[in-house]
Coordinates of C-alpha atoms and ligand atoms in Angstrom, one line a residue:
Chain A
M1 CA 36.2 29.4 -118.9
N2 CA 38.9 28.2 -116.6
K3 CA 35.8 28.8 -114.9
L4 CA 34.0 26.3 -116.4
L5 CA 36.6 23.4 -116.7
H6 CA 37.9 23.9 -113.5
K7 CA 34.4 23.1 -112.9
R8 CA 34.0 19.9 -114.8
R9 CA 36.5 18.9 -112.9
D10 CA 35.3 19.6 -109.8
F11 CA 32.0 17.7 -110.9
I12 CA 33.4 14.0 -111.5
E13 CA 35.9 14.8 -108.7
R14 CA 33.7 14.6 -106.9
S15 CA 31.7 11.9 -108.3
L16 CA 34.5 9.9 -108.1
L17 CA 35.1 10.1 -104.7
S18 CA 31.2 9.0 -104.4
A19 CA 30.9 6.5 -106.6
L20 CA 34.2 5.0 -104.7
A21 CA 32.6 5.6 -100.7
F22 CA 29.8 4.3 -102.7
L23 CA 31.8 0.7 -103.4
K24 CA 33.1 0.4 -100.6
D25 CA 29.8 0.8 -98.7
A26 CA 28.6 -1.8 -100.5
T27 CA 31.5 -4.2 -100.7
L28 CA 33.1 -4.3 -97.4
S29 CA 30.7 -1.9 -95.8
E30 CA 29.9 -4.5 -92.2
E31 CA 27.0 -1.6 -91.3
C32 CA 24.0 -4.2 -91.7
A33 CA 25.3 -7.5 -91.3
N34 CA 25.8 -5.8 -87.4
R35 CA 22.6 -5.7 -87.2
K36 CA 20.1 -7.8 -84.9
G37 CA 17.2 -9.0 -87.6
F38 CA 16.4 -12.9 -88.3
L39 CA 19.4 -13.5 -90.8
Q40 CA 22.4 -12.5 -88.8
S41 CA 20.9 -14.9 -85.6
Q42 CA 21.5 -17.7 -87.9
D43 CA 24.8 -19.6 -87.9
P44 CA 27.0 -18.7 -91.3
R45 CA 27.0 -22.7 -92.1
F46 CA 23.3 -22.6 -92.4
K47 CA 22.9 -20.0 -94.0
T48 CA 25.2 -20.3 -96.3
I49 CA 23.5 -24.4 -97.1
S50 CA 20.0 -23.1 -97.3
F51 CA 20.9 -20.3 -99.6
L52 CA 22.6 -22.1 -101.8
A53 CA 19.8 -24.7 -101.8
F54 CA 17.9 -21.1 -102.7
L55 CA 20.0 -20.6 -105.7
V56 CA 20.2 -24.2 -107.0
T57 CA 15.8 -23.9 -106.6
A58 CA 16.2 -20.6 -108.4
V59 CA 18.5 -21.9 -111.6
S60 CA 16.6 -25.3 -111.8
L61 CA 13.1 -24.0 -112.3
K62 CA 11.6 -23.8 -115.9
S63 CA 8.4 -21.4 -114.5
A64 CA 9.0 -17.4 -113.6
V65 CA 6.5 -17.9 -112.1
S66 CA 7.5 -19.9 -109.0
I67 CA 11.1 -17.8 -109.6
G68 CA 8.8 -14.6 -109.0
T69 CA 7.7 -16.7 -105.0
L70 CA 11.8 -17.4 -104.0
Y71 CA 11.6 -13.2 -104.9
G72 CA 9.4 -12.7 -102.9
L73 CA 10.8 -15.3 -100.5
C74 CA 14.0 -13.0 -100.7
L75 CA 13.0 -9.5 -100.2
L76 CA 10.3 -10.9 -97.6
L77 CA 14.0 -12.3 -95.3
A78 CA 14.9 -9.4 -96.6
V79 CA 13.3 -7.0 -94.6
F80 CA 13.0 -9.6 -91.4
S81 CA 16.9 -9.0 -91.6
R82 CA 16.5 -5.4 -91.2
I83 CA 17.7 -4.0 -94.5
P84 CA 16.0 -1.1 -95.6
L85 CA 14.2 -2.7 -99.6
K86 CA 15.1 0.6 -100.6
H87 CA 19.0 0.1 -100.0
F88 CA 18.3 -3.7 -101.2
L89 CA 16.0 -3.1 -104.4
T90 CA 19.4 -0.3 -105.5
R91 CA 21.7 -2.7 -105.4
T92 CA 20.4 -5.4 -106.7
L93 CA 18.2 -4.0 -109.4
L94 CA 20.8 -1.7 -110.3
F95 CA 22.8 -3.1 -111.9
I96 CA 21.0 -6.4 -113.7
P97 CA 19.7 -4.6 -116.7
L98 CA 23.6 -3.9 -118.0
F99 CA 23.8 -7.9 -116.9
S100 CA 20.8 -9.0 -119.1
L101 CA 19.9 -6.5 -121.4
C102 CA 22.0 -7.3 -124.1
I103 CA 21.8 -11.4 -124.0
V104 CA 17.7 -10.8 -123.5
L105 CA 17.4 -7.6 -126.1
P106 CA 18.0 -10.1 -129.2
A107 CA 15.9 -13.5 -128.0
L108 CA 13.4 -11.2 -128.6
F109 CA 13.2 -11.6 -132.2
S110 CA 11.8 -13.7 -134.6
I111 CA 15.3 -14.3 -135.8
V112 CA 17.3 -15.9 -132.5
T113 CA 13.2 -16.9 -131.3
P114 CA 11.3 -18.3 -134.3
G115 CA 7.9 -18.4 -132.7
E116 CA 4.1 -17.1 -133.0
P117 CA 4.5 -13.1 -133.8
V118 CA 3.2 -11.0 -131.0
W119 CA 3.9 -7.2 -131.8
T120 CA 5.4 -6.0 -135.5
F121 CA 7.4 -3.1 -136.2
H122 CA 9.0 -1.4 -139.7
V123 CA 11.7 1.0 -138.3
L124 CA 14.7 1.6 -141.3
G125 CA 12.6 -0.1 -143.5
I126 CA 13.6 -3.6 -141.2
N127 CA 11.0 -4.9 -140.4
G128 CA 11.1 -6.7 -137.3
I129 CA 8.9 -9.7 -134.8
I130 CA 8.1 -10.6 -131.4
T131 CA 7.8 -13.5 -131.0
R132 CA 5.3 -14.7 -127.9
P133 CA 9.1 -17.8 -126.2
G134 CA 11.2 -14.5 -127.5
V135 CA 8.8 -12.5 -124.8
D136 CA 8.4 -15.8 -122.5
G137 CA 12.4 -16.3 -122.4
A138 CA 13.2 -13.3 -121.6
I139 CA 10.9 -12.3 -118.8
L140 CA 12.2 -15.6 -117.1
F141 CA 15.8 -15.3 -117.6
V142 CA 15.4 -12.0 -116.3
V143 CA 13.8 -13.4 -113.3
R144 CA 16.3 -15.8 -112.4
I145 CA 19.5 -13.3 -112.9
A146 CA 17.3 -10.9 -110.0
T147 CA 16.8 -13.3 -108.1
S148 CA 20.2 -14.9 -107.8
V149 CA 21.5 -11.7 -107.6
S150 CA 19.3 -11.2 -104.8
L151 CA 20.1 -14.2 -103.3
V152 CA 23.4 -13.8 -103.2
V153 CA 23.6 -10.4 -102.2
L154 CA 21.2 -10.9 -99.0
L155 CA 24.0 -13.2 -97.8
S156 CA 26.6 -11.3 -98.5
L157 CA 24.3 -8.8 -96.6
T158 CA 23.8 -10.6 -93.7
T159 CA 26.9 -11.8 -92.8
R160 CA 30.3 -10.8 -91.6
H161 CA 32.7 -11.2 -94.5
S162 CA 34.8 -13.2 -91.8
E163 CA 32.8 -15.7 -91.3
L164 CA 32.2 -15.9 -94.8
L165 CA 35.4 -17.8 -95.7
K166 CA 34.8 -19.4 -91.6
V167 CA 32.8 -21.4 -93.9
L168 CA 34.2 -21.8 -96.6
R169 CA 37.1 -23.2 -94.6
I170 CA 34.6 -25.5 -93.0
F171 CA 33.2 -26.5 -96.2
G172 CA 36.7 -28.3 -97.4
V173 CA 38.4 -25.5 -99.7
P174 CA 42.0 -25.1 -98.7
Q175 CA 43.4 -23.0 -96.2
L176 CA 45.9 -21.4 -99.2
F177 CA 43.0 -20.2 -100.7
V178 CA 40.7 -18.4 -98.2
L179 CA 44.2 -17.2 -96.6
T180 CA 44.4 -15.3 -100.8
L181 CA 40.6 -14.5 -100.7
S182 CA 40.7 -12.8 -96.9
M183 CA 44.0 -10.5 -98.4
C184 CA 42.6 -9.3 -101.4
Y185 CA 39.5 -8.2 -99.3
R186 CA 41.9 -6.4 -96.9
Y187 CA 44.0 -5.4 -99.9
L188 CA 40.2 -3.7 -101.4
Y189 CA 39.7 -2.1 -98.2
L190 CA 43.6 -0.7 -98.3
F191 CA 43.1 0.3 -102.3
A192 CA 39.9 2.2 -101.8
T193 CA 41.6 4.2 -98.7
M194 CA 44.6 4.8 -100.6
V195 CA 43.0 6.1 -103.3
E196 CA 40.8 8.7 -101.6
N197 CA 44.0 9.0 -98.7
I198 CA 45.9 10.1 -102.8
F199 CA 42.6 12.7 -103.4
T200 CA 43.1 14.4 -100.0
A201 CA 47.2 14.5 -100.0
V202 CA 47.7 15.9 -103.6
K203 CA 44.6 18.5 -103.3
S204 CA 45.7 19.4 -99.7
R205 CA 49.4 20.5 -101.4
V206 CA 48.4 21.2 -104.9
G207 CA 45.0 22.5 -104.0
V208 CA 43.6 20.6 -107.2
V209 CA 44.7 18.1 -109.5
S210 CA 46.6 19.7 -111.5
H211 CA 46.9 18.3 -114.1
H212 CA 46.1 14.6 -115.7
R213 CA 48.8 14.3 -116.6
H214 CA 50.7 14.7 -112.9
G215 CA 47.4 13.3 -110.9
Q216 CA 48.8 10.2 -113.3
K217 CA 52.3 9.6 -112.0
V218 CA 51.2 10.2 -108.7
V219 CA 48.3 7.6 -109.0
A220 CA 51.5 5.4 -110.6
W221 CA 53.8 6.0 -108.1
N222 CA 52.0 4.8 -105.5
I223 CA 50.1 2.1 -106.9
A224 CA 54.4 0.8 -106.8
N225 CA 54.8 2.2 -103.7
T226 CA 52.0 0.0 -103.0
W227 CA 53.0 -3.4 -104.4
N228 CA 56.7 -2.3 -102.1
R229 CA 55.0 -1.8 -99.4
T230 CA 52.7 -5.5 -100.0
T231 CA 55.5 -7.6 -100.4
H232 CA 57.5 -6.3 -96.9
I233 CA 54.5 -5.8 -94.8
S234 CA 53.8 -9.4 -95.7
E235 CA 56.7 -10.5 -94.2
E236 CA 56.2 -8.7 -91.4
V237 CA 53.5 -9.9 -91.3
Y238 CA 54.7 -13.3 -90.5
L239 CA 57.0 -12.7 -87.9
A240 CA 54.1 -11.5 -86.5
M241 CA 52.9 -14.8 -86.4
L242 CA 55.8 -16.3 -85.6
S243 CA 56.2 -14.2 -83.1
R244 CA 52.7 -15.7 -81.5
G245 CA 53.9 -19.4 -82.2
Y246 CA 53.2 -20.0 -85.5
T247 CA 54.5 -22.7 -86.8
G248 CA 53.0 -23.7 -89.7
E249 CA 49.0 -24.9 -89.7
P250 CA 47.1 -21.9 -88.0
R251 CA 44.8 -23.1 -85.3
H252 CA 41.2 -21.2 -85.7
L253 CA 38.2 -20.8 -82.9
S254 CA 35.4 -22.9 -83.7
A255 CA 33.4 -20.6 -82.7
F256 CA 29.9 -21.9 -84.8
H257 CA 26.7 -23.2 -83.0
A258 CA 23.9 -25.3 -84.1
T259 CA 20.8 -24.6 -82.4
P260 CA 17.1 -26.3 -82.6
K261 CA 16.3 -23.0 -84.5
E262 CA 19.1 -23.7 -86.9
W263 CA 17.8 -26.6 -87.7
F264 CA 13.9 -26.0 -88.2
W265 CA 15.1 -22.8 -91.2
L266 CA 17.1 -25.3 -92.5
L267 CA 13.9 -27.8 -92.5
C268 CA 11.9 -24.9 -93.8
A269 CA 14.5 -24.2 -96.7
V270 CA 15.0 -27.2 -97.8
I271 CA 11.0 -27.9 -97.6
I272 CA 10.0 -25.0 -99.9
C273 CA 12.7 -26.0 -102.3
A274 CA 11.9 -29.3 -103.4
G275 CA 8.0 -28.2 -103.8
L276 CA 9.6 -25.4 -105.6
L277 CA 11.3 -28.5 -108.2
Y278 CA 8.2 -30.9 -107.3
K279 CA 5.4 -29.1 -108.7
G280 CA 7.4 -25.6 -109.2
D281 CA 7.1 -25.7 -112.8
T282 CA 3.5 -27.1 -113.7
L283 CA 2.6 -23.4 -111.9
Chain B
M1 CA 72.9 -17.2 -62.4
S2 CA 69.1 -17.7 -62.6
D3 CA 66.7 -15.5 -62.6
L4 CA 69.4 -14.1 -65.5
I5 CA 66.2 -14.0 -69.0
Y6 CA 68.8 -12.2 -71.7
E7 CA 72.5 -12.0 -72.6
V8 CA 73.6 -10.1 -75.0
K9 CA 77.4 -10.2 -76.4
D10 CA 78.7 -8.4 -79.2
V11 CA 75.7 -8.1 -81.0
H12 CA 75.8 -7.2 -84.9
F13 CA 73.2 -7.5 -87.5
S14 CA 72.4 -5.8 -90.9
W15 CA 69.1 -5.9 -93.1
P16 CA 69.5 -7.4 -95.9
G17 CA 70.8 -5.0 -98.7
K18 CA 73.6 -4.3 -96.0
F19 CA 72.0 -1.6 -93.0
P20 CA 73.4 -2.7 -90.7
A21 CA 71.5 -2.1 -87.3
L22 CA 73.4 -3.0 -84.5
C23 CA 77.2 -3.0 -84.6
G24 CA 78.7 -4.5 -81.3
V25 CA 75.2 -4.2 -78.3
D26 CA 75.9 -6.1 -75.0
M27 CA 73.2 -6.2 -72.8
T28 CA 72.5 -8.2 -69.7
I29 CA 68.7 -8.3 -68.9
R30 CA 67.6 -10.2 -65.2
S31 CA 64.0 -11.2 -63.7
G32 CA 61.8 -8.3 -63.1
E33 CA 63.5 -5.5 -63.9
K34 CA 62.3 -2.9 -66.4
I35 CA 64.1 -2.1 -68.6
A36 CA 64.1 1.5 -71.8
V37 CA 66.2 1.0 -74.5
I38 CA 66.5 5.0 -75.8
G39 CA 67.9 6.7 -79.2
A40 CA 67.1 8.5 -82.0
N41 CA 65.1 7.2 -85.3
G42 CA 66.8 4.2 -87.1
T43 CA 69.4 3.4 -84.2
G44 CA 68.1 -0.1 -83.9
K45 CA 65.9 -0.1 -81.3
S46 CA 63.2 -2.2 -83.7
T47 CA 65.9 -4.6 -84.7
L48 CA 67.1 -5.1 -80.3
L49 CA 63.6 -6.6 -80.4
H50 CA 63.2 -8.9 -83.4
L51 CA 66.7 -9.3 -81.9
L52 CA 65.1 -10.4 -78.4
D53 CA 62.5 -11.9 -80.1
G54 CA 64.0 -14.5 -81.8
L55 CA 62.3 -13.4 -85.9
I56 CA 65.8 -12.4 -86.7
F57 CA 69.4 -13.7 -85.6
P58 CA 72.9 -12.2 -85.1
H59 CA 75.3 -12.4 -87.7
H60 CA 77.8 -12.1 -85.4
G61 CA 78.0 -11.9 -81.4
H62 CA 74.9 -13.6 -79.8
V63 CA 72.6 -13.9 -77.4
T64 CA 71.5 -16.0 -74.8
A65 CA 67.8 -16.6 -73.7
F66 CA 66.7 -17.9 -70.5
G67 CA 69.6 -19.9 -70.5
E68 CA 70.0 -21.4 -74.1
R69 CA 71.4 -20.4 -76.9
L70 CA 68.7 -18.1 -79.2
L71 CA 69.8 -20.2 -82.6
E72 CA 67.5 -19.8 -85.8
H73 CA 67.9 -24.0 -86.4
S74 CA 66.5 -24.3 -82.0
L75 CA 63.2 -22.2 -83.1
F76 CA 63.1 -24.2 -86.0
D77 CA 61.4 -27.9 -83.9
E78 CA 57.9 -26.6 -82.9
Q79 CA 58.2 -27.6 -79.5
A80 CA 60.9 -25.5 -78.4
A81 CA 59.4 -22.9 -81.1
H82 CA 56.3 -23.1 -78.5
R83 CA 58.3 -23.1 -75.2
F84 CA 60.2 -19.7 -75.7
R85 CA 57.5 -18.1 -77.0
R86 CA 55.0 -18.9 -73.9
R87 CA 57.7 -16.6 -72.4
V88 CA 58.1 -13.9 -74.8
G89 CA 55.8 -11.8 -76.7
L90 CA 56.3 -8.7 -78.5
V91 CA 54.1 -6.0 -79.4
F92 CA 55.4 -4.4 -82.2
Q93 CA 56.0 -1.4 -83.5
N94 CA 53.8 -1.1 -86.2
A95 CA 49.5 -2.9 -84.6
D96 CA 49.1 -3.0 -88.0
I97 CA 51.1 -5.7 -88.8
Q98 CA 50.8 -7.2 -85.9
L99 CA 46.7 -8.1 -86.2
F100 CA 46.2 -10.2 -89.0
C101 CA 43.6 -12.0 -88.4
P102 CA 40.0 -11.9 -89.4
S103 CA 38.5 -10.0 -85.9
V104 CA 39.6 -9.0 -83.1
R105 CA 38.7 -12.1 -81.3
E106 CA 40.4 -13.9 -83.5
D107 CA 43.8 -12.3 -82.9
I108 CA 43.6 -12.6 -79.4
A109 CA 42.6 -16.5 -79.6
F110 CA 45.4 -16.4 -82.2
G111 CA 48.7 -17.1 -79.8
P112 CA 46.9 -19.4 -77.1
L113 CA 45.6 -21.2 -80.1
Q114 CA 49.0 -21.9 -81.1
F115 CA 50.2 -23.3 -78.2
G116 CA 47.3 -25.7 -77.8
V117 CA 45.1 -23.8 -74.7
T118 CA 41.5 -25.4 -75.3
E119 CA 39.2 -23.4 -76.4
E120 CA 37.2 -23.3 -73.4
E121 CA 40.1 -21.4 -71.4
V122 CA 40.9 -19.6 -75.0
N123 CA 37.3 -17.5 -74.2
R124 CA 37.9 -17.2 -71.0
R125 CA 41.2 -14.9 -71.5
I126 CA 39.2 -13.5 -74.5
R127 CA 37.1 -12.2 -71.9
E128 CA 39.7 -11.3 -68.9
V129 CA 42.1 -9.6 -71.5
A130 CA 39.4 -7.1 -72.5
Q131 CA 38.4 -5.7 -69.1
V132 CA 41.9 -5.4 -68.6
L133 CA 42.8 -3.4 -71.8
D134 CA 39.0 -2.0 -72.2
I135 CA 38.3 -3.8 -75.8
H136 CA 34.3 -5.3 -74.9
H137 CA 32.8 -3.7 -77.0
L138 CA 35.6 -4.3 -79.9
L139 CA 36.2 -7.7 -80.2
D140 CA 33.6 -8.5 -83.5
R141 CA 35.1 -5.8 -85.0
V142 CA 37.5 -5.7 -88.3
P143 CA 41.6 -4.7 -86.8
H144 CA 42.4 -3.5 -89.6
Q145 CA 39.8 -0.9 -89.5
L146 CA 39.9 0.2 -85.5
S147 CA 41.7 4.1 -85.0
I148 CA 45.5 3.5 -84.1
G149 CA 44.9 4.1 -80.3
E150 CA 41.7 1.2 -80.0
K151 CA 44.6 -1.1 -82.5
K152 CA 47.1 -0.6 -79.7
R153 CA 45.2 -1.8 -76.9
V154 CA 44.1 -4.7 -79.1
A155 CA 47.8 -5.6 -80.2
I156 CA 48.4 -5.6 -76.8
A157 CA 45.9 -8.1 -75.6
S158 CA 47.0 -10.3 -78.5
V159 CA 49.9 -10.7 -76.5
L160 CA 48.5 -10.2 -72.7
A161 CA 46.1 -13.2 -73.5
I162 CA 50.1 -15.2 -74.1
D163 CA 50.5 -14.1 -71.2
P164 CA 54.4 -14.4 -71.4
D165 CA 57.2 -13.8 -68.8
V166 CA 59.0 -10.8 -70.5
Y167 CA 57.2 -8.4 -72.0
L168 CA 58.9 -6.7 -75.4
F169 CA 57.1 -3.3 -76.1
D170 CA 58.2 -0.9 -78.9
E171 CA 57.4 2.4 -79.1
P172 CA 54.0 1.1 -77.1
T173 CA 53.0 5.2 -76.9
A174 CA 53.4 6.5 -80.0
G175 CA 50.6 8.6 -81.5
L176 CA 48.2 8.1 -78.8
D177 CA 46.2 10.5 -76.9
P178 CA 46.6 11.2 -73.1
L179 CA 44.3 8.6 -71.6
T180 CA 45.6 6.0 -73.2
V181 CA 49.1 6.5 -72.4
R182 CA 48.0 6.3 -68.7
H183 CA 46.0 3.0 -69.4
I184 CA 48.8 1.6 -71.0
I185 CA 52.0 2.5 -68.4
D186 CA 48.9 1.6 -65.8
F187 CA 49.5 -2.2 -67.9
M188 CA 53.4 -1.5 -67.5
V189 CA 53.8 -0.5 -64.9
N190 CA 51.0 -3.4 -63.2
A191 CA 52.8 -6.0 -65.4
N192 CA 56.1 -5.7 -63.9
R193 CA 54.7 -5.3 -60.2
Q194 CA 53.7 -9.0 -60.9
G195 CA 56.8 -10.2 -62.0
K196 CA 56.7 -9.4 -65.9
T197 CA 60.2 -8.3 -66.6
I198 CA 59.4 -5.3 -69.7
I199 CA 61.2 -4.1 -71.8
T200 CA 60.6 -1.0 -74.0
A201 CA 62.1 0.3 -76.6
T202 CA 61.3 4.6 -77.4
H203 CA 62.1 8.0 -77.7
D204 CA 59.0 9.0 -75.0
L205 CA 62.1 11.4 -72.0
H206 CA 58.4 11.2 -69.9
I207 CA 57.1 7.8 -69.5
I208 CA 60.5 6.6 -68.8
G209 CA 60.7 7.2 -65.2
E210 CA 58.1 5.0 -64.8
I211 CA 58.8 2.3 -66.8
A212 CA 62.6 1.7 -67.2
D213 CA 64.5 1.5 -63.6
T214 CA 67.5 0.5 -65.9
V215 CA 68.4 2.6 -69.3
Y216 CA 70.4 1.9 -72.3
V217 CA 71.1 5.1 -74.8
F218 CA 71.3 3.9 -78.5
G219 CA 73.8 6.4 -80.7
R220 CA 73.4 7.0 -84.1
N221 CA 76.4 4.5 -84.2
K222 CA 74.7 1.9 -83.6
R223 CA 75.8 0.6 -80.0
I224 CA 75.1 1.2 -77.2
V225 CA 76.3 4.6 -76.5
R226 CA 75.8 4.4 -72.1
G227 CA 74.0 2.9 -70.0
G228 CA 72.6 3.1 -66.4
S229 CA 70.2 4.1 -64.1
A230 CA 67.2 5.9 -65.1
E231 CA 67.6 9.0 -63.1
S232 CA 71.5 9.6 -64.5
V233 CA 70.8 8.9 -67.5
L234 CA 67.8 11.9 -67.9
N235 CA 69.4 13.9 -65.6
D236 CA 72.8 13.5 -68.1
R237 CA 71.1 17.0 -70.9
A238 CA 74.6 16.6 -73.4
L239 CA 74.8 12.7 -73.6
L240 CA 70.9 13.0 -74.1
E241 CA 71.0 16.0 -76.4
S242 CA 74.1 14.7 -78.4
N243 CA 71.4 12.1 -79.1
N244 CA 68.3 14.2 -80.7
L245 CA 66.3 13.0 -78.2
I246 CA 65.9 16.5 -76.5
H247 CA 65.9 20.0 -78.2
I248 CA 67.2 23.8 -78.7
H249 CA 64.2 26.0 -78.5
R250 CA 64.1 28.7 -79.9
H251 CA 60.4 30.6 -79.7
H252 CA 58.7 34.0 -79.7
H253 CA 56.7 35.4 -77.1
D254 CA 55.6 38.3 -76.5
G255 CA 58.0 39.6 -79.2
K256 CA 61.2 38.4 -77.4
E257 CA 62.4 36.2 -79.1
H258 CA 64.3 33.5 -76.0
V259 CA 66.2 30.1 -76.3
H260 CA 66.3 26.9 -73.8
Q261 CA 66.3 23.6 -73.7
H262 CA 63.1 21.1 -73.3
L263 CA 62.2 16.9 -73.3
P264 CA 59.9 16.8 -76.2
L265 CA 56.2 17.6 -75.7
E266 CA 57.9 19.6 -72.1
Q267 CA 55.2 21.8 -71.5
H268 CA 56.9 25.6 -72.2
D269 CA 56.8 27.7 -69.1
Ligands
ATP301 N1 63.1 -4.3 -92.6 C1 64.2 -4.3 -93.1 N2 64.9 -3.8 -94.4 C2 66.4 -2.7 -94.4 N3 66.6 -2.2 -93.0 C3 65.8 -2.6 -91.9 C4 64.7 -2.8 -91.7 N4 64.0 -2.2 -90.8 C5 64.9 -1.9 -90.4 N5 65.3 -0.8 -91.7 C6 67.0 -0.1 -91.2 O1 68.4 -0.3 -89.5 C7 68.3 0.4 -88.6 C8 68.0 0.4 -87.1 O2 66.9 0.2 -87.6 P1 65.1 0.2 -86.3 O3 63.7 0.2 -87.2 O4 65.9 -0.5 -86.0 O5 65.9 1.2 -86.0 P2 64.7 2.3 -84.5 O6 65.5 2.8 -83.5 O7 63.8 1.0 -84.0 O8 63.3 3.5 -85.3 P3 62.4 4.3 -85.0 O9 62.8 5.1 -83.6 O10 62.0 4.5 -86.3 O11 61.4 2.9 -84.8 C9 67.7 1.5 -89.7 O12 68.2 2.0 -90.5 C10 66.7 1.1 -91.2 O13 66.7 1.7 -92.4
MG302 MG1 60.8 1.6 -84.0

C-alpha cells in the first residue's frame, strides 16, 4: 500500500516536471528561432506586418475552403522555416479542441442553429437534430481558430522574443509596457526554473516531498521569498543601469535592415490577402 | 595632485534598516594603481565599490573623484553624470543584476549608446570586446540563460565597451573555473598596463599578487584594519587569520591527524 502511494506520488511528480519542461520548451525556448530558415531570415517588422495581414484575412473570411488555403500556406511556411511538422501540429492542434469544443458542440444542434436537419438521433428520450448550417458553422469556426492559432504560434516560433519586443516598440507601444512584458517573460523563466529547483532541493534533503502540507509550505515560502528578492533585484538592476550611464530614456540599437527580399515578401503577402478577401468568399 | 583619482575621507554608510556597512573609511587612490580590497563576507567591500561608482552616497564623510566632490545632486545633471560614468565602470558581484537587456549584444551596446556613441562605432566596439573576451558565439543569446562564467565575461564586456579609466571589479573570479579565472586576470593586468586604474574587491588571496600593488584589509568592525603593499599584507599571517581570510586546517592523512594553516584553496602537501 505504501509502495503504491509512493509510486503514485512519483508519477505525479514526474509528470509535473515533464509538463513544466514542456511549458518551458513551448513558451521560452528559442531553439526554433535560431534555426536558419525562411521566416527566421525575414526582418521581424515585415514578418509581423505580414502575419497581422494573414490574421485579419483569416478572421474576416467566411468560407472554410479559403481559410483552409491560408492554413495550407501556414504549414508550407513552417516547412520552409525548418520547423518539424509534427512538433508544430502537436503544439497548435492540441489545445484547439479545448478552445472550440464547448462553443462548437451546442451550435451543432437545431435549438441553437435552426436549419435543414442532417442527422437526427434519439438518446435518453431526447431528440437531437444536427442541422446543415450548424455543421457548416462549426467547420468554419474550427478552421478559423486552427488557422489563427497556427499563424500566431508560427510567428512566435520563428522570432526571438527580444525581437518581438523591439517590434512592439517600433509600432509605438509605450516603453513602459514593453519593459513590463520583457520583465514578465524573464520572471516566467525564473519561475519555471525555480519550481524545478525547489523539487530537486527538497528531494535532495528529504528524499521525497514528504507530505503535501510540507510541500505547500515550501512552495509558499519560496514564492514569498522570490517576491522579496524580486523587489530587491529590481532596485539593484536600476543601480546597474545608472552605473552604465542611464539617465531616464534608454537608447537602443536599431538593428533591423530591410532588403528588396523583405519588400518582395510583403508584396506577396498583401497580394495573397487581397486575393482571398476579394474572391475567397465565393469558393 | 593631478593624478589623484579618489580620495575617501572618514566615510560612514548604513543600508536602510540600519545595517551599518562602513564605519569610517579612509583611502587615497592614484591614477594607474592596482588596488585590492579584501575582507570576510559582509565587511563592506561591495558597499565601498558602490560608493566609488557614485551609486550610493556616504551619510558622513565624503568621497572626492577626479578632483570633484561626489554628491548625489551633482549626478542629477545628465552631462555631469555622463562625464563621471564614462570614466568609471563597475563590474557587479552578481552578473545577473548587471545584465538586464534581452540579448548579449544589446547589453554590451547599452553603455556606449547612453553616452551618444554612434551606432557604427558601437558595432565596432561590440566586435572588439567580443574578440577580447572571446564571447563571439554568445552575442545573440539571452544573458540570463548563460552559465555563470559566461555571464561574468559578458558583464566585463559590457563595461569594457564603455572604455572607462577606472575599473571597479567586485569578486571578479568567484565561482569560475581556473581557465576563466586566468583569462579574467590577464584581462585586468593588461588593462592596468594600458594605464587603467583597477580596484578589486575579493577574498581570493591567490590572485592578489597579480592584481594588486596595494591591499586594504577590511575588518569586521567595517573599517580598514590595515593598508599596505600586497607583499607585506600577504605575509602577515596573524592579520589574515584574525580576519577570516585564512583558516586552520585539521585533517587526516593515513590515519594520522595533522593541523596546519593554509590559504583558502591552497594545495595540501
Ligand atoms: N541592499 C542592502 N540592504 C541592506 N543591507 C545591506 C545591503 N547590501 C549590503 N548590506 C549589508 O551591508 C553589510 C556589508 O555588505 P557588503 O555587501 O558590502 O559586504 P561584502 O564585503 O561585499 O561581502 P561579500 O564578501 O559577501 O560580498 C552587510 O552586513 C550586509 O548585510
Ligand atoms: Mg560583496
